[in-house]
Amino acid sequence: MQAQHNRLKMMIIVALFASMIGILAQVTIPLPIIPITGQTLAIGLAATILGSKFGTYAVILYCLMGAIGIPVYSNLSSGVSVLFGPTGGFIVGFIPTAFITGYILEKTSFRIMTAMIANTVGMFVTLAFGTAWYKISADVSWTVAFTTAFVPFIVVGLVKAYLASLIGITVRKQLIHAKLLPTGTPKQKHDTTIESTTTIQ
């Protein structure tokens, strides 16, 4: 009974985070070809708060929602055509980004400094997928793809990685404290115990 309750709870949380990604995707800064969006911040938050497994589930659900026609991609767009368009690589790249970011945190610790490292790695994974996809779909040179889909997003990506780390770790602690998230592996439980002790002191 408890297992079913926990499973249902995590399904609801995953759905909420998928919706959050769709909402933040509408926060855009227009650029000539590829806009800056709040999607990557949302992906970082999902991975940092939920970890590799459920963070990835949330991203996959988000991608599927958009693919079947729900307008959750940037500028309220949707459909498989978006995935095969110039920006499709970024969306597809969100899946390995969420997994890798969460995995790094699970293998190290859920703390702000390690979260910043994990989210920075995740940012470069997203940019790598997006750049390669843009190069192929737009049929441009690697130089053009790099200067169009990679370079312009590094600085803002680092800012979003920092925000995802700071907000994500804080929210994760609160959700665990409220028993809305499992503490996870023994390593994560140990980190949570240390953080709780530090807070009490």
Short mmCIF file of C-alpha atoms in Angstrom, two decimals:
data_model
loop_
_atom_site.label_atom_id
_atom_site.label_comp_id
_atom_site.label_asym_id
_atom_site.label_seq_id
_atom_site.Cartn_x
_atom_site.Cartn_y
_atom_site.Cartn_z
CA MET A 1 0.00 0.00 0.00
CA GLN A 2 2.79 2.39 0.93
CA ALA A 3 4.67 1.49 -2.26
CA GLN A 4 1.61 2.31 -4.36
CA HIS A 5 1.19 5.59 -2.52
CA ASN A 6 4.83 6.53 -3.16
CA ARG A 7 4.54 5.55 -6.82
CA LEU A 8 1.43 7.69 -7.28
CA LYS A 9 3.08 10.59 -5.46
CA MET A 10 6.13 10.48 -7.74
CA MET A 11 3.92 10.22 -10.84
CA ILE A 12 2.14 13.41 -9.79
CA ILE A 13 5.44 15.16 -9.06
CA VAL A 14 6.85 14.10 -12.45
CA ALA A 15 3.73 15.46 -14.18
CA LEU A 16 4.03 18.74 -12.26
CA PHE A 17 7.66 19.15 -13.27
CA ALA A 18 6.86 18.35 -16.91
CA SER A 19 4.25 21.11 -16.76
CA MET A 20 6.77 23.46 -15.13
CA ILE A 21 9.15 22.90 -18.03
CA GLY A 22 6.35 23.78 -20.43
CA ILE A 23 5.57 26.97 -18.53
CA LEU A 24 9.19 28.15 -18.31
CA ALA A 25 9.63 27.34 -22.01
CA GLN A 26 7.38 30.33 -22.73
CA VAL A 27 9.90 32.68 -21.10
CA THR A 28 11.92 33.62 -24.17
CA ILE A 29 14.49 36.16 -25.30
CA PRO A 30 14.24 36.32 -29.10
CA LEU A 31 17.39 35.83 -31.18
CA PRO A 32 17.55 35.71 -35.00
CA ILE A 33 17.51 31.90 -35.32
CA ILE A 34 17.51 30.18 -31.92
CA PRO A 35 15.89 32.01 -28.97
CA ILE A 36 17.05 31.90 -25.36
CA THR A 37 14.35 30.18 -23.31
CA GLY A 38 13.62 29.15 -19.74
CA GLN A 39 13.57 25.48 -20.77
CA THR A 40 17.17 24.80 -19.78
CA LEU A 41 16.61 26.37 -16.35
CA ALA A 42 13.59 24.09 -15.90
CA ILE A 43 15.57 21.03 -16.99
CA GLY A 44 18.28 21.87 -14.47
CA LEU A 45 15.70 22.29 -11.74
CA ALA A 46 14.04 18.97 -12.56
CA ALA A 47 17.35 17.08 -12.53
CA THR A 48 18.65 18.80 -9.39
CA ILE A 49 15.46 18.32 -7.41
CA LEU A 50 14.29 14.92 -8.66
CA GLY A 51 17.57 13.22 -9.57
CA SER A 52 18.45 11.22 -12.67
CA LYS A 53 15.49 8.82 -12.79
CA PHE A 54 12.49 11.02 -12.09
CA GLY A 55 14.11 14.12 -13.58
CA THR A 56 14.53 12.22 -16.85
CA TYR A 57 10.95 10.94 -16.65
CA ALA A 58 9.73 14.53 -16.32
CA VAL A 59 11.71 15.61 -19.39
CA ILE A 60 10.55 12.63 -21.46
CA LEU A 61 6.94 13.40 -20.51
CA TYR A 62 7.47 17.04 -21.51
CA CYS A 63 8.90 15.99 -24.89
CA LEU A 64 6.00 13.60 -25.50
CA MET A 65 3.44 16.24 -24.53
CA GLY A 66 4.83 18.58 -27.17
CA ALA A 67 5.18 15.83 -29.77
CA ILE A 68 1.49 14.86 -29.56
CA GLY A 69 0.36 18.45 -30.03
CA ILE A 70 0.16 20.03 -26.59
CA PRO A 71 1.69 23.54 -26.99
CA VAL A 72 4.45 23.25 -24.40
CA TYR A 73 7.50 24.02 -26.53
CA SER A 74 8.76 27.61 -26.73
CA ASN A 75 6.32 30.17 -28.15
CA LEU A 76 3.49 27.69 -27.51
CA SER A 77 4.67 25.50 -30.36
CA SER A 78 4.19 21.74 -30.60
CA GLY A 79 4.33 18.78 -32.93
CA VAL A 80 6.93 16.37 -34.27
CA SER A 81 7.95 18.98 -36.85
CA VAL A 82 9.48 21.07 -34.05
CA LEU A 83 11.66 18.12 -33.01
CA PHE A 84 12.95 17.79 -36.57
CA GLY A 85 13.44 21.54 -36.96
CA PRO A 86 16.59 23.60 -36.29
CA THR A 87 15.98 23.71 -32.52
CA GLY A 88 14.92 20.08 -32.15
CA GLY A 89 18.35 18.98 -30.99
CA PHE A 90 18.08 21.11 -27.88
CA ILE A 91 14.76 19.49 -26.94
CA VAL A 92 16.01 15.95 -27.57
CA GLY A 93 19.24 16.82 -25.76
CA PHE A 94 17.27 17.72 -22.63
CA ILE A 95 16.78 13.99 -21.97
CA PRO A 96 20.47 13.01 -21.60
CA THR A 97 21.09 16.37 -19.91
CA ALA A 98 18.59 15.60 -17.15
CA PHE A 99 19.96 12.10 -16.65
CA ILE A 100 23.63 13.13 -16.58
CA THR A 101 23.00 16.10 -14.28
CA GLY A 102 21.03 13.99 -11.82
CA TYR A 103 23.49 11.11 -12.05
CA ILE A 104 26.46 13.32 -11.18
CA LEU A 105 24.62 14.62 -8.13
CA GLU A 106 23.66 11.11 -7.02
CA LYS A 107 27.25 9.91 -7.31
CA THR A 108 28.66 12.94 -5.48
CA SER A 109 26.33 14.94 -3.24
CA PHE A 110 23.26 17.13 -3.46
CA ARG A 111 25.00 20.36 -2.53
CA ILE A 112 25.15 23.69 -4.29
CA MET A 113 28.78 23.45 -5.46
CA THR A 114 28.40 19.96 -6.90
CA ALA A 115 25.05 20.98 -8.38
CA MET A 116 26.76 23.87 -10.18
CA ILE A 117 29.29 21.46 -11.67
CA ALA A 118 26.57 18.98 -12.65
CA ASN A 119 24.37 21.67 -14.21
CA THR A 120 27.32 23.15 -16.10
CA VAL A 121 28.11 19.73 -17.55
CA GLY A 122 24.44 19.37 -18.40
CA MET A 123 24.45 22.74 -20.13
CA PHE A 124 27.28 21.65 -22.42
CA VAL A 125 25.48 18.38 -23.18
CA THR A 126 22.42 20.35 -24.30
CA LEU A 127 24.51 22.73 -26.39
CA ALA A 128 26.40 19.83 -27.99
CA PHE A 129 23.17 18.11 -29.03
CA GLY A 130 21.63 21.37 -30.20
CA THR A 131 24.67 22.39 -32.23
CA ALA A 132 25.05 19.01 -33.95
CA TRP A 133 21.33 18.89 -34.74
CA TYR A 134 21.32 22.43 -36.09
CA LYS A 135 24.35 21.68 -38.27
CA ILE A 136 22.57 18.70 -39.84
CA SER A 137 19.04 20.14 -40.12
CA ALA A 138 20.12 23.54 -41.44
CA ASP A 139 22.90 22.05 -43.59
CA VAL A 140 25.50 24.59 -42.47
CA SER A 141 29.19 24.29 -41.65
CA TRP A 142 30.42 23.37 -38.18
CA THR A 143 31.76 26.91 -37.81
CA VAL A 144 28.36 28.45 -38.52
CA ALA A 145 26.62 25.92 -36.27
CA PHE A 146 29.07 26.58 -33.43
CA THR A 147 28.80 30.37 -33.65
CA THR A 148 24.99 30.23 -33.99
CA ALA A 149 23.89 27.43 -31.65
CA PHE A 150 26.70 27.17 -29.10
CA VAL A 151 28.68 30.34 -28.39
CA PRO A 152 25.73 32.76 -27.82
CA PHE A 153 24.30 30.55 -25.08
CA ILE A 154 27.35 29.89 -22.90
CA VAL A 155 27.17 32.91 -20.59
CA VAL A 156 23.41 32.81 -20.07
CA GLY A 157 23.68 29.03 -19.71
CA LEU A 158 26.14 29.43 -16.85
CA VAL A 159 23.78 31.88 -15.14
CA LYS A 160 20.90 29.42 -15.49
CA ALA A 161 23.10 26.59 -14.20
CA TYR A 162 23.83 28.65 -11.09
CA LEU A 163 20.15 29.49 -10.57
CA ALA A 164 19.09 25.87 -11.09
CA SER A 165 21.66 24.76 -8.53
CA LEU A 166 20.80 27.36 -5.90
CA ILE A 167 17.03 27.04 -6.24
CA GLY A 168 17.06 23.30 -6.92
CA ILE A 169 19.07 22.26 -3.87
CA THR A 170 16.99 24.53 -1.62
CA VAL A 171 13.69 23.19 -2.95
CA ARG A 172 14.93 19.59 -2.79
CA LYS A 173 15.77 19.94 0.91
CA GLN A 174 12.33 21.34 1.63
CA LEU A 175 10.55 18.57 -0.31
CA ILE A 176 12.56 15.88 1.49
CA HIS A 177 11.83 17.53 4.83
CA ALA A 178 8.12 17.53 3.93
CA LYS A 179 8.43 13.82 2.96
CA LEU A 180 7.37 14.59 -0.61
CA LEU A 181 10.63 13.21 -2.00
CA PRO A 182 12.57 10.09 -1.04
CA THR A 183 16.10 10.72 0.24
CA GLY A 184 17.40 8.15 -2.25
CA THR A 185 20.68 6.28 -1.95
CA PRO A 186 22.61 5.79 1.31
CA LYS A 187 25.07 8.43 0.08
CA GLN A 188 22.26 10.94 -0.38
CA LYS A 189 20.78 10.05 3.01
CA HIS A 190 24.18 10.67 4.57
CA ASP A 191 24.41 14.08 2.86
CA THR A 192 20.91 14.97 4.02
CA THR A 193 21.79 14.02 7.60
CA ILE A 194 24.92 16.18 7.50
CA GLU A 195 22.97 19.13 6.06
CA SER A 196 20.26 18.77 8.74
CA THR A 197 22.87 18.64 11.50
CA THR A 198 24.62 21.70 10.11
CA THR A 199 21.32 23.58 9.98
CA ILE A 200 20.51 22.70 13.60
CA GLN A 201 23.92 23.89 14.77
#
